[in-house]
Amino acid sequence: MLVVLGFLMIATFMGLIMSKRLTPLLALIIVPSVFGLFTGAGLGLGDMVMDSVKDMSSTAALLMFAIIYFGLMIDVGLFDKLVNLIVRATGHDPAKVVVGTMILTALVSLDGDGSTTYIVVTAAMLPVYQRLGLSPVVLTCVAGLTNGALNIVPWGGPTARASAALKVEATDIFLPMLPSLGAGLVVIFVFAVLLGRSERRRLAVADPARWGAGTTVGAGSGSAGTAVATGSPAPVNMGLTDTALDPNRESLRPKLFWFNLVLTVAIMVLLVVDVVPLPYLFMVGSAIALLVNFPRMTDQAKMVVSHSSSIIAVVSMVMAAAVLTGILSGTGMVDAMSQWLVAVIPSSMGPYMAVLTGLISIPATFFMSNDAFYFGVLPVLTETGAHYGIPAVDMARASITGQPVHMQSPLVPAILLLVSLAGVQLGDHHKKVLWRALVVSLVMLVVGVLVGAVAIG
């Protein structure tokens, strides 16, 4: 009963947000509350949700002050030079801009923190997308795919969890998976190129005068055909006025550029070495940035208020996600779903337990948290694999191949942050990203098997 309710609840939630019948915020609250009542939990749902809210409070604080900090750095002009560098490197070619988005995301993702990555990438690239008229859904798709693949780095969440759960070294999990990671990034690069070319064709049809003449393909057959751009877009004077990087904005602080750069680098270093809790780190960083860049109290208040809409959107989504995670775990649906996944595997598939673990990780980590999968499901699967001679480290390697899909889950606060900052509906993001993320995960798993990182007994 709990298994059916759990999967039905997830399916209902996904259907409602992808069909745009409910906003993700409302769906995260209403759908689990209704299904939770069917489990017989009654008024006990309140305690489950409050316990989950407590667990999510540090994440909400991190996102809140990270938004304030990086928002301030955008306001004062720290990222203007980075955007100008990207524009010079990519020109006005949408395909190059989308590929540039992938490269920037890959570089920033090396810190292992999705939220920080999405804040930096959105701050740098969204104004460029706005200037060229590119769809922000392409930005969220490429950034989400790239960060998802690189989420398997040893200092990232899933590899560290698999290491702790199975008592194997994180480097032993990660290093043999480098060919898989490389293959996944190649696939994402191809997706980025294709998405960029698709955007170039769309823009050529929408505005031929700006992007060059279009040629209609297939007109002779009576079909409307597809318009494609002939040649590179014509150079045009497209400023950043009315965007987050307006060169005339009053908040610019060019004289404090080096101070703000040093402060940001210091925060990034402390973030990586993990000597201070991240929420407190960004609290202090935001306070210093506000005090130095805006000494007057009225200006400080004004700058915080200017980012209030982003803060409310993200923090409210995180708190709403706590309803879903709290009810999933509190009612026992997560445990029941995990036990069902293990039970349905026939014994004849034992020699393929590592491959099956990789396949299971794709939907399982989308529907449940990394903690639930790596500490609840993976040890059971690994114990089963041990009876067929499958090493625990191979099971761990297979288990991290589902991360490109996992990172698109509404249970991941970072993806809620990405779509909120980019002004994209979560359903629109899922329509474009989910099948591509599935392809990347499968490629990583297949390559892992081919190079011997994921064993077949």
Tab-separated table of C-alpha atoms in Angstrom:
chain	number	residue	atom	x	y	z
A	1	MET	CA	0.000	0.000	0.000
A	2	LEU	CA	2.757	2.450	0.954
A	3	VAL	CA	4.713	1.578	-2.188
A	4	VAL	CA	1.705	2.294	-4.411
A	5	LEU	CA	0.938	5.530	-2.590
A	6	GLY	CA	4.572	6.636	-2.765
A	7	PHE	CA	5.001	6.137	-6.489
A	8	LEU	CA	1.523	7.464	-7.220
A	9	MET	CA	2.268	10.584	-5.169
A	10	ILE	CA	5.474	11.268	-7.109
A	11	ALA	CA	3.721	10.630	-10.443
A	12	THR	CA	0.879	12.966	-9.502
A	13	PHE	CA	3.288	15.674	-8.419
A	14	MET	CA	5.314	15.434	-11.633
A	15	GLY	CA	2.185	15.375	-13.781
A	16	LEU	CA	0.724	18.467	-12.150
A	17	ILE	CA	3.839	20.613	-12.457
A	18	MET	CA	4.759	19.479	-15.977
A	19	SER	CA	1.216	20.104	-17.207
A	20	LYS	CA	1.267	23.453	-15.358
A	21	ARG	CA	-1.936	22.698	-13.482
A	22	LEU	CA	-0.238	23.682	-10.225
A	23	THR	CA	2.867	25.697	-9.411
A	24	PRO	CA	5.673	23.611	-7.856
A	25	LEU	CA	5.204	25.481	-4.578
A	26	LEU	CA	1.555	24.458	-4.274
A	27	ALA	CA	2.166	20.943	-5.582
A	28	LEU	CA	4.935	20.357	-3.028
A	29	ILE	CA	2.509	21.202	-0.224
A	30	ILE	CA	-0.860	19.916	-1.415
A	31	VAL	CA	0.011	16.608	-3.113
A	32	PRO	CA	2.007	14.998	-0.250
A	33	SER	CA	-0.485	16.288	2.317
A	34	VAL	CA	-3.371	14.572	0.509
A	35	PHE	CA	-1.491	11.317	-0.029
A	36	GLY	CA	-0.182	11.432	3.535
A	37	LEU	CA	-3.754	11.362	4.804
A	38	PHE	CA	-4.383	8.160	2.860
A	39	THR	CA	-1.593	6.466	4.843
A	40	GLY	CA	-3.571	7.024	8.030
A	41	ALA	CA	-1.026	9.430	9.518
A	42	GLY	CA	-3.727	11.983	10.291
A	43	LEU	CA	-2.600	14.907	12.420
A	44	GLY	CA	0.808	13.268	12.775
A	45	LEU	CA	1.678	14.760	9.382
A	46	GLY	CA	2.330	18.077	11.112
A	47	ASP	CA	5.138	16.689	13.274
A	48	MET	CA	6.684	14.911	10.265
A	49	VAL	CA	6.755	18.122	8.266
A	50	MET	CA	8.122	20.210	11.151
A	51	ASP	CA	10.957	17.734	11.701
A	52	SER	CA	11.783	17.989	8.002
A	53	VAL	CA	11.611	21.789	8.114
A	54	LYS	CA	14.174	21.765	10.938
A	55	ASP	CA	16.461	19.598	8.819
A	56	MET	CA	16.056	21.971	5.869
A	57	SER	CA	16.530	25.178	7.855
A	58	SER	CA	20.294	25.305	7.337
A	59	THR	CA	19.814	24.813	3.592
A	60	ALA	CA	17.271	27.623	3.515
A	61	ALA	CA	19.667	29.893	5.408
A	62	LEU	CA	22.500	29.017	3.022
A	63	LEU	CA	20.427	29.804	-0.058
A	64	MET	CA	19.031	32.993	1.431
A	65	PHE	CA	22.396	34.531	2.241
A	66	ALA	CA	24.094	33.123	-0.861
A	67	ILE	CA	21.464	34.925	-2.945
A	68	ILE	CA	22.102	38.137	-1.015
A	69	TYR	CA	25.878	37.830	-1.351
A	70	PHE	CA	26.092	36.995	-5.033
A	71	GLY	CA	23.287	39.408	-5.782
A	72	LEU	CA	25.379	42.142	-4.190
A	73	MET	CA	28.426	41.092	-6.188
A	74	ILE	CA	26.357	41.390	-9.369
A	75	ASP	CA	25.082	44.804	-8.275
A	76	VAL	CA	28.542	46.205	-7.565
A	77	GLY	CA	29.994	44.947	-10.869
A	78	LEU	CA	32.186	42.002	-9.892
A	79	PHE	CA	30.918	39.793	-12.738
A	80	ASP	CA	30.783	42.449	-15.468
A	81	LYS	CA	34.305	41.692	-16.678
A	82	LEU	CA	33.587	37.959	-16.716
A	83	VAL	CA	30.512	38.502	-18.890
A	84	ASN	CA	32.480	40.771	-21.234
A	85	LEU	CA	35.159	38.081	-21.504
A	86	ILE	CA	32.532	35.456	-22.340
A	87	VAL	CA	30.955	37.741	-24.938
A	88	ARG	CA	34.329	38.375	-26.573
A	89	ALA	CA	35.061	34.646	-26.629
A	90	THR	CA	31.643	33.582	-27.948
A	91	GLY	CA	30.698	36.616	-30.015
A	92	HIS	CA	27.015	36.816	-30.856
A	93	ASP	CA	26.723	33.177	-31.889
A	94	PRO	CA	24.023	31.400	-29.818
A	95	ALA	CA	25.724	28.026	-30.308
A	96	LYS	CA	28.974	29.337	-28.840
A	97	VAL	CA	27.126	31.013	-25.967
A	98	VAL	CA	25.410	27.751	-25.002
A	99	VAL	CA	28.707	25.846	-25.189
A	100	GLY	CA	30.275	28.640	-23.109
A	101	THR	CA	27.536	28.044	-20.542
A	102	MET	CA	28.548	24.400	-20.304
A	103	ILE	CA	32.247	25.219	-19.934
A	104	LEU	CA	31.636	27.855	-17.259
A	105	THR	CA	29.319	25.502	-15.342
A	106	ALA	CA	31.900	22.722	-15.506
A	107	LEU	CA	34.622	24.953	-14.097
A	108	VAL	CA	32.515	26.359	-11.266
A	109	SER	CA	31.036	22.912	-10.482
A	110	LEU	CA	34.462	21.718	-9.385
A	111	ASP	CA	33.787	23.265	-5.970
A	112	GLY	CA	31.180	20.543	-5.418
A	113	ASP	CA	28.386	22.919	-4.423
A	114	GLY	CA	25.441	23.097	-6.811
A	115	SER	CA	23.851	26.185	-5.299
A	116	THR	CA	27.003	28.270	-5.629
A	117	THR	CA	27.522	27.005	-9.169
A	118	TYR	CA	24.043	27.982	-10.267
A	119	ILE	CA	24.262	31.412	-8.676
A	120	VAL	CA	27.554	32.208	-10.414
A	121	VAL	CA	26.536	30.765	-13.795
A	122	THR	CA	23.150	32.484	-13.773
A	123	ALA	CA	24.706	35.780	-12.738
A	124	ALA	CA	27.265	35.575	-15.536
A	125	MET	CA	25.205	34.070	-18.348
A	126	LEU	CA	21.573	35.151	-17.917
A	127	PRO	CA	22.269	38.748	-19.035
A	128	VAL	CA	23.986	37.359	-22.142
A	129	TYR	CA	20.955	35.166	-22.885
A	130	GLN	CA	18.670	38.163	-22.368
A	131	ARG	CA	20.766	40.281	-24.664
A	132	LEU	CA	20.739	37.732	-27.468
A	133	GLY	CA	17.124	36.634	-26.953
A	134	LEU	CA	18.050	33.039	-26.071
A	135	SER	CA	15.640	30.875	-24.081
A	136	PRO	CA	16.606	30.729	-20.383
A	137	VAL	CA	15.357	27.120	-20.359
A	138	VAL	CA	18.399	26.260	-22.485
A	139	LEU	CA	20.593	27.818	-19.798
A	140	THR	CA	18.981	25.792	-16.997
A	141	CYS	CA	19.120	22.610	-19.101
A	142	VAL	CA	22.819	22.859	-19.930
A	143	ALA	CA	23.792	24.038	-16.444
A	144	GLY	CA	21.719	21.300	-14.800
A	145	LEU	CA	23.192	18.557	-16.982
A	146	THR	CA	26.779	19.689	-16.493
A	147	ASN	CA	26.522	20.143	-12.752
A	148	GLY	CA	24.725	16.799	-12.436
A	149	ALA	CA	27.549	14.930	-14.149
A	150	LEU	CA	30.232	16.676	-12.087
A	151	ASN	CA	28.326	16.036	-8.864
A	152	ILE	CA	30.248	12.748	-8.605
A	153	VAL	CA	33.534	14.448	-7.624
A	154	PRO	CA	34.999	12.971	-4.396
A	155	TRP	CA	34.123	16.026	-2.324
A	156	GLY	CA	30.563	16.050	-3.690
A	157	GLY	CA	27.578	14.634	-1.862
A	158	PRO	CA	26.876	11.241	-3.503
A	159	THR	CA	30.455	9.948	-3.654
A	160	ALA	CA	31.069	10.949	-0.046
A	161	ARG	CA	27.828	9.268	1.024
A	162	ALA	CA	28.600	6.074	-0.905
A	163	SER	CA	32.068	6.054	0.632
A	164	ALA	CA	30.678	6.405	4.149
A	165	ALA	CA	27.850	3.921	3.667
A	166	LEU	CA	30.040	1.157	2.200
A	167	LYS	CA	33.290	2.020	4.017
A	168	VAL	CA	35.384	2.415	0.865
A	169	GLU	CA	37.691	5.279	-0.114
A	170	ALA	CA	36.078	8.114	-2.073
A	171	THR	CA	39.061	8.282	-4.425
A	172	ASP	CA	38.724	4.531	-5.128
A	173	ILE	CA	35.160	5.225	-6.220
A	174	PHE	CA	35.895	8.303	-8.294
A	175	LEU	CA	39.177	7.755	-10.137
A	176	PRO	CA	38.107	4.655	-12.138
A	177	MET	CA	34.956	6.569	-13.106
A	178	LEU	CA	36.900	9.355	-14.848
A	179	PRO	CA	36.325	7.801	-18.305
A	180	SER	CA	32.593	7.685	-17.522
A	181	LEU	CA	32.636	11.303	-16.422
A	182	GLY	CA	34.532	12.252	-19.575
A	183	ALA	CA	32.016	10.422	-21.760
A	184	GLY	CA	29.128	12.098	-19.952
A	185	LEU	CA	30.654	15.542	-20.513
A	186	VAL	CA	31.154	14.759	-24.211
A	187	VAL	CA	27.458	13.890	-24.520
A	188	ILE	CA	26.525	17.106	-22.707
A	189	PHE	CA	28.812	19.054	-25.061
A	190	VAL	CA	26.959	17.555	-28.039
A	191	PHE	CA	23.621	18.469	-26.450
A	192	ALA	CA	24.895	22.029	-25.871
A	193	VAL	CA	25.953	22.371	-29.507
A	194	LEU	CA	22.616	21.052	-30.767
A	195	LEU	CA	20.632	23.278	-28.409
A	196	GLY	CA	22.696	26.299	-29.456
A	197	ARG	CA	22.146	25.583	-33.137
A	198	SER	CA	18.432	25.122	-32.497
A	199	GLU	CA	18.308	28.511	-30.801
A	200	ARG	CA	20.222	30.053	-33.718
A	201	ARG	CA	17.617	28.719	-36.177
A	202	ARG	CA	14.737	29.904	-33.985
A	203	LEU	CA	16.177	33.401	-33.764
A	204	ALA	CA	16.791	33.491	-37.511
A	205	VAL	CA	13.115	32.749	-38.123
A	206	ALA	CA	11.894	35.213	-35.496
A	207	ASP	CA	14.118	38.112	-36.595
A	208	PRO	CA	15.800	37.595	-40.001
A	209	ALA	CA	16.965	41.214	-40.159
A	210	ARG	CA	18.958	40.820	-36.957
A	211	TRP	CA	20.227	37.274	-37.387
A	212	GLY	CA	20.619	36.967	-41.141
A	213	ALA	CA	18.391	35.642	-43.878
A	214	GLY	CA	16.740	32.249	-43.435
A	215	THR	CA	16.371	29.474	-45.985
A	216	THR	CA	13.268	27.337	-45.940
A	217	VAL	CA	13.936	23.629	-46.198
A	218	GLY	CA	11.389	21.327	-47.772
A	219	ALA	CA	9.248	24.038	-49.363
A	220	GLY	CA	9.103	22.105	-52.586
A	221	SER	CA	7.167	19.295	-50.924
A	222	GLY	CA	4.491	21.639	-49.738
A	223	SER	CA	5.738	21.586	-46.178
A	224	ALA	CA	6.166	24.734	-44.210
A	225	GLY	CA	9.737	23.621	-43.731
A	226	THR	CA	12.306	24.661	-41.201
A	227	ALA	CA	14.110	27.953	-41.382
A	228	VAL	CA	17.842	27.886	-40.892
A	229	ALA	CA	20.296	30.703	-40.607
A	230	THR	CA	22.657	31.296	-43.506
A	231	GLY	CA	25.909	32.480	-42.084
A	232	SER	CA	26.728	34.126	-38.789
A	233	PRO	CA	24.367	36.606	-37.156
A	234	ALA	CA	24.946	40.153	-38.224
A	235	PRO	CA	26.835	42.181	-35.624
A	236	VAL	CA	24.459	44.428	-33.779
A	237	ASN	CA	24.780	46.860	-30.943
A	238	MET	CA	23.122	45.045	-28.058
A	239	GLY	CA	23.767	46.687	-24.702
A	240	LEU	CA	23.114	45.399	-21.223
A	241	THR	CA	20.699	48.211	-20.362
A	242	ASP	CA	17.684	47.015	-18.358
A	243	THR	CA	19.433	43.801	-17.337
A	244	ALA	CA	21.187	42.819	-14.125
A	245	LEU	CA	24.455	44.031	-15.671
A	246	ASP	CA	23.310	47.479	-16.820
A	247	PRO	CA	26.595	49.438	-17.169
A	248	ASN	CA	24.865	52.586	-15.903
A	249	ARG	CA	23.386	51.177	-12.704
A	250	GLU	CA	23.891	53.244	-9.562
A	251	SER	CA	25.086	50.283	-7.486
A	252	LEU	CA	28.383	49.901	-9.379
A	253	ARG	CA	31.472	50.128	-7.179
A	254	PRO	CA	34.452	49.983	-9.601
A	255	LYS	CA	36.883	51.290	-6.988
A	256	LEU	CA	36.074	48.305	-4.763
A	257	PHE	CA	36.522	45.687	-7.493
A	258	TRP	CA	39.687	44.162	-6.006
A	259	PHE	CA	38.253	44.128	-2.497
A	260	ASN	CA	35.133	42.339	-3.701
A	261	LEU	CA	37.196	39.886	-5.738
A	262	VAL	CA	39.456	39.031	-2.800
A	263	LEU	CA	36.420	38.667	-0.515
A	264	THR	CA	34.709	36.329	-2.974
A	265	VAL	CA	37.836	34.223	-3.522
A	266	ALA	CA	38.288	33.958	0.248
A	267	ILE	CA	34.708	32.761	0.641
A	268	MET	CA	35.172	30.192	-2.136
A	269	VAL	CA	38.357	28.894	-0.484
A	270	LEU	CA	36.643	28.590	2.890
A	271	LEU	CA	33.726	26.898	1.158
A	272	VAL	CA	35.996	24.222	-0.320
A	273	VAL	CA	38.074	23.569	2.814
A	274	ASP	CA	34.840	23.403	4.839
A	275	VAL	CA	36.122	24.854	8.112
A	276	VAL	CA	33.081	27.085	8.711
A	277	PRO	CA	29.405	26.105	8.297
A	278	LEU	CA	28.321	27.404	4.885
A	279	PRO	CA	25.227	29.306	6.066
A	280	TYR	CA	27.318	31.239	8.599
A	281	LEU	CA	30.048	31.801	5.991
A	282	PHE	CA	27.614	33.524	3.637
A	283	MET	CA	25.993	35.415	6.513
A	284	VAL	CA	29.342	36.965	7.432
A	285	GLY	CA	30.281	37.489	3.780
A	286	SER	CA	27.011	39.285	3.073
A	287	ALA	CA	27.429	41.488	6.129
A	288	ILE	CA	30.980	42.495	5.145
A	289	ALA	CA	29.987	43.112	1.522
A	290	LEU	CA	27.056	45.295	2.542
A	291	LEU	CA	29.053	47.264	5.100
A	292	VAL	CA	31.982	48.024	2.784
A	293	ASN	CA	30.094	48.645	-0.450
A	294	PHE	CA	27.116	50.438	1.066
A	295	PRO	CA	28.131	52.196	4.302
A	296	ARG	CA	24.817	54.050	4.646
A	297	MET	CA	22.102	52.118	6.454
A	298	THR	CA	19.391	53.218	3.999
A	299	ASP	CA	21.426	51.850	1.080
A	300	GLN	CA	22.009	48.575	2.910
A	301	ALA	CA	18.285	48.118	3.449
A	302	LYS	CA	17.573	49.051	-0.159
A	303	MET	CA	20.019	46.457	-1.519
A	304	VAL	CA	18.585	43.651	0.625
A	305	VAL	CA	15.030	44.546	-0.393
A	306	SER	CA	16.051	44.530	-4.068
A	307	HIS	CA	16.739	40.801	-3.800
A	308	SER	CA	13.720	39.945	-1.662
A	309	SER	CA	11.695	38.445	-4.509
A	310	SER	CA	14.446	35.928	-5.306
A	311	ILE	CA	14.901	35.105	-1.626
A	312	ILE	CA	11.180	34.509	-1.056
A	313	ALA	CA	10.873	32.366	-4.204
A	314	VAL	CA	13.772	30.088	-3.271
A	315	VAL	CA	13.284	29.811	0.488
A	316	SER	CA	9.549	29.160	0.123
A	317	MET	CA	10.300	26.346	-2.351
A	318	VAL	CA	12.814	24.798	0.055
A	319	MET	CA	10.321	24.909	2.896
A	320	ALA	CA	7.627	23.451	0.644
A	321	ALA	CA	10.007	20.664	-0.409
A	322	ALA	CA	10.295	19.835	3.302
A	323	VAL	CA	6.610	18.857	3.209
A	324	LEU	CA	7.267	16.268	0.507
A	325	THR	CA	10.446	14.851	2.068
A	326	GLY	CA	8.973	14.865	5.580
A	327	ILE	CA	5.846	12.955	4.577
A	328	LEU	CA	7.749	10.539	2.336
A	329	SER	CA	10.049	9.532	5.186
A	330	GLY	CA	7.694	10.015	8.130
A	331	THR	CA	4.924	7.798	6.763
A	332	GLY	CA	7.398	5.079	5.838
A	333	MET	CA	6.819	5.437	2.091
A	334	VAL	CA	10.547	5.840	1.354
A	335	ASP	CA	11.445	2.679	3.299
A	336	ALA	CA	8.651	0.728	1.644
A	337	MET	CA	9.692	1.894	-1.818
A	338	SER	CA	13.313	0.954	-1.080
A	339	GLN	CA	12.411	-2.539	0.140
A	340	TRP	CA	10.186	-3.061	-2.897
A	341	LEU	CA	12.997	-2.097	-5.267
A	342	VAL	CA	15.262	-4.689	-3.660
A	343	ALA	CA	12.578	-7.389	-3.535
A	344	VAL	CA	11.610	-7.194	-7.201
A	345	ILE	CA	15.131	-8.087	-8.378
A	346	PRO	CA	15.173	-11.804	-9.276
A	347	SER	CA	18.075	-13.908	-8.017
A	348	SER	CA	19.039	-14.755	-11.602
A	349	MET	CA	20.077	-11.125	-12.031
A	350	GLY	CA	22.597	-11.414	-9.197
A	351	PRO	CA	25.732	-11.238	-11.387
A	352	TYR	CA	24.416	-7.970	-12.810
A	353	MET	CA	23.743	-6.335	-9.441
A	354	ALA	CA	26.184	-3.481	-10.078
A	355	VAL	CA	24.537	-2.623	-13.390
A	356	LEU	CA	21.096	-2.955	-11.815
A	357	THR	CA	22.207	-0.653	-9.007
A	358	GLY	CA	23.182	1.963	-11.571
A	359	LEU	CA	19.818	1.627	-13.313
A	360	ILE	CA	17.922	1.765	-10.017
A	361	SER	CA	19.855	4.857	-8.928
A	362	ILE	CA	18.422	6.849	-11.843
A	363	PRO	CA	14.764	6.900	-10.737
A	364	ALA	CA	15.456	6.209	-7.060
A	365	THR	CA	17.637	9.271	-6.482
A	366	PHE	CA	15.110	11.397	-8.352
A	367	PHE	CA	12.260	10.280	-6.114
A	368	MET	CA	14.187	10.300	-2.838
A	369	SER	CA	17.073	12.162	-1.263
A	370	ASN	CA	20.689	11.066	-1.636
A	371	ASP	CA	20.719	10.281	2.084
A	372	ALA	CA	17.756	7.920	1.737
A	373	PHE	CA	19.279	6.118	-1.245
A	374	TYR	CA	22.912	5.877	-0.201
A	375	PHE	CA	22.311	5.047	3.451
A	376	GLY	CA	19.059	3.104	3.018
A	377	VAL	CA	18.982	1.357	-0.359
A	378	LEU	CA	22.623	1.029	-1.442
A	379	PRO	CA	23.843	-1.050	1.565
A	380	VAL	CA	21.055	-3.587	0.974
A	381	LEU	CA	21.846	-3.816	-2.740
A	382	THR	CA	25.562	-4.133	-1.955
A	383	GLU	CA	24.955	-6.966	0.496
A	384	THR	CA	22.989	-8.783	-2.195
A	385	GLY	CA	25.768	-8.156	-4.737
A	386	ALA	CA	28.360	-9.547	-2.334
A	387	HIS	CA	26.725	-13.001	-2.602
A	388	TYR	CA	27.586	-12.948	-6.303
A	389	GLY	CA	31.139	-11.675	-5.853
A	390	ILE	CA	30.447	-8.048	-6.766
A	391	PRO	CA	32.884	-5.770	-4.820
A	392	ALA	CA	31.354	-2.993	-2.752
A	393	VAL	CA	33.435	-0.362	-4.536
A	394	ASP	CA	31.941	-1.398	-7.897
A	395	MET	CA	28.458	-1.043	-6.443
A	396	ALA	CA	29.395	2.413	-5.212
A	397	ARG	CA	30.687	3.440	-8.642
A	398	ALA	CA	27.504	2.268	-10.332
A	399	SER	CA	25.350	4.073	-7.792
A	400	ILE	CA	26.708	7.528	-8.652
A	401	THR	CA	25.841	7.313	-12.361
A	402	GLY	CA	22.275	8.437	-11.650
A	403	GLN	CA	23.376	11.878	-10.476
A	404	PRO	CA	22.640	13.758	-13.737
A	405	VAL	CA	18.982	12.783	-13.237
A	406	HIS	CA	19.043	13.228	-9.461
A	407	MET	CA	20.185	16.835	-9.734
A	408	GLN	CA	16.985	17.707	-11.641
A	409	SER	CA	14.758	16.481	-8.802
A	410	PRO	CA	12.480	18.997	-7.055
A	411	LEU	CA	13.841	17.522	-3.828
A	412	VAL	CA	17.217	19.133	-4.627
A	413	PRO	CA	17.224	22.740	-3.351
A	414	ALA	CA	19.910	23.767	-5.853
A	415	ILE	CA	17.693	23.086	-8.886
A	416	LEU	CA	14.904	25.122	-7.299
A	417	LEU	CA	17.412	27.932	-6.944
A	418	LEU	CA	18.498	27.628	-10.590
A	419	VAL	CA	15.013	27.805	-12.092
A	420	SER	CA	14.011	30.618	-9.738
A	421	LEU	CA	17.016	32.783	-10.617
A	422	ALA	CA	16.572	32.107	-14.339
A	423	GLY	CA	12.837	32.814	-14.221
A	424	VAL	CA	12.001	29.360	-15.609
A	425	GLN	CA	9.077	27.097	-14.695
A	426	LEU	CA	10.253	23.805	-13.194
A	427	GLY	CA	7.941	21.910	-15.549
A	428	ASP	CA	9.496	23.579	-18.599
A	429	HIS	CA	12.951	22.718	-17.288
A	430	HIS	CA	11.976	19.080	-16.786
A	431	LYS	CA	10.527	18.775	-20.297
A	432	LYS	CA	13.848	19.799	-21.808
A	433	VAL	CA	16.316	18.264	-19.370
A	434	LEU	CA	14.996	14.930	-18.086
A	435	TRP	CA	15.414	12.772	-21.194
A	436	ARG	CA	18.820	14.289	-21.837
A	437	ALA	CA	19.864	13.623	-18.232
A	438	LEU	CA	18.701	10.008	-18.645
A	439	VAL	CA	20.901	9.639	-21.728
A	440	VAL	CA	23.919	11.063	-19.872
A	441	SER	CA	23.393	8.708	-16.912
A	442	LEU	CA	23.076	5.664	-19.162
A	443	VAL	CA	26.206	6.611	-21.112
A	444	MET	CA	28.167	7.003	-17.869
A	445	LEU	CA	26.960	3.595	-16.677
A	446	VAL	CA	27.743	1.849	-19.987
A	447	VAL	CA	31.223	3.360	-20.173
A	448	GLY	CA	31.807	2.349	-16.542
A	449	VAL	CA	31.027	-1.258	-17.489
A	450	LEU	CA	33.169	-1.136	-20.636
A	451	VAL	CA	36.268	0.152	-18.818
A	452	GLY	CA	35.833	-2.319	-15.959
A	453	ALA	CA	34.963	0.220	-13.271
A	454	VAL	CA	31.536	-1.411	-12.822
A	455	ALA	CA	31.894	-5.195	-12.581
A	456	ILE	CA	29.659	-7.896	-13.988
A	457	GLY	CA	29.964	-11.070	-11.924
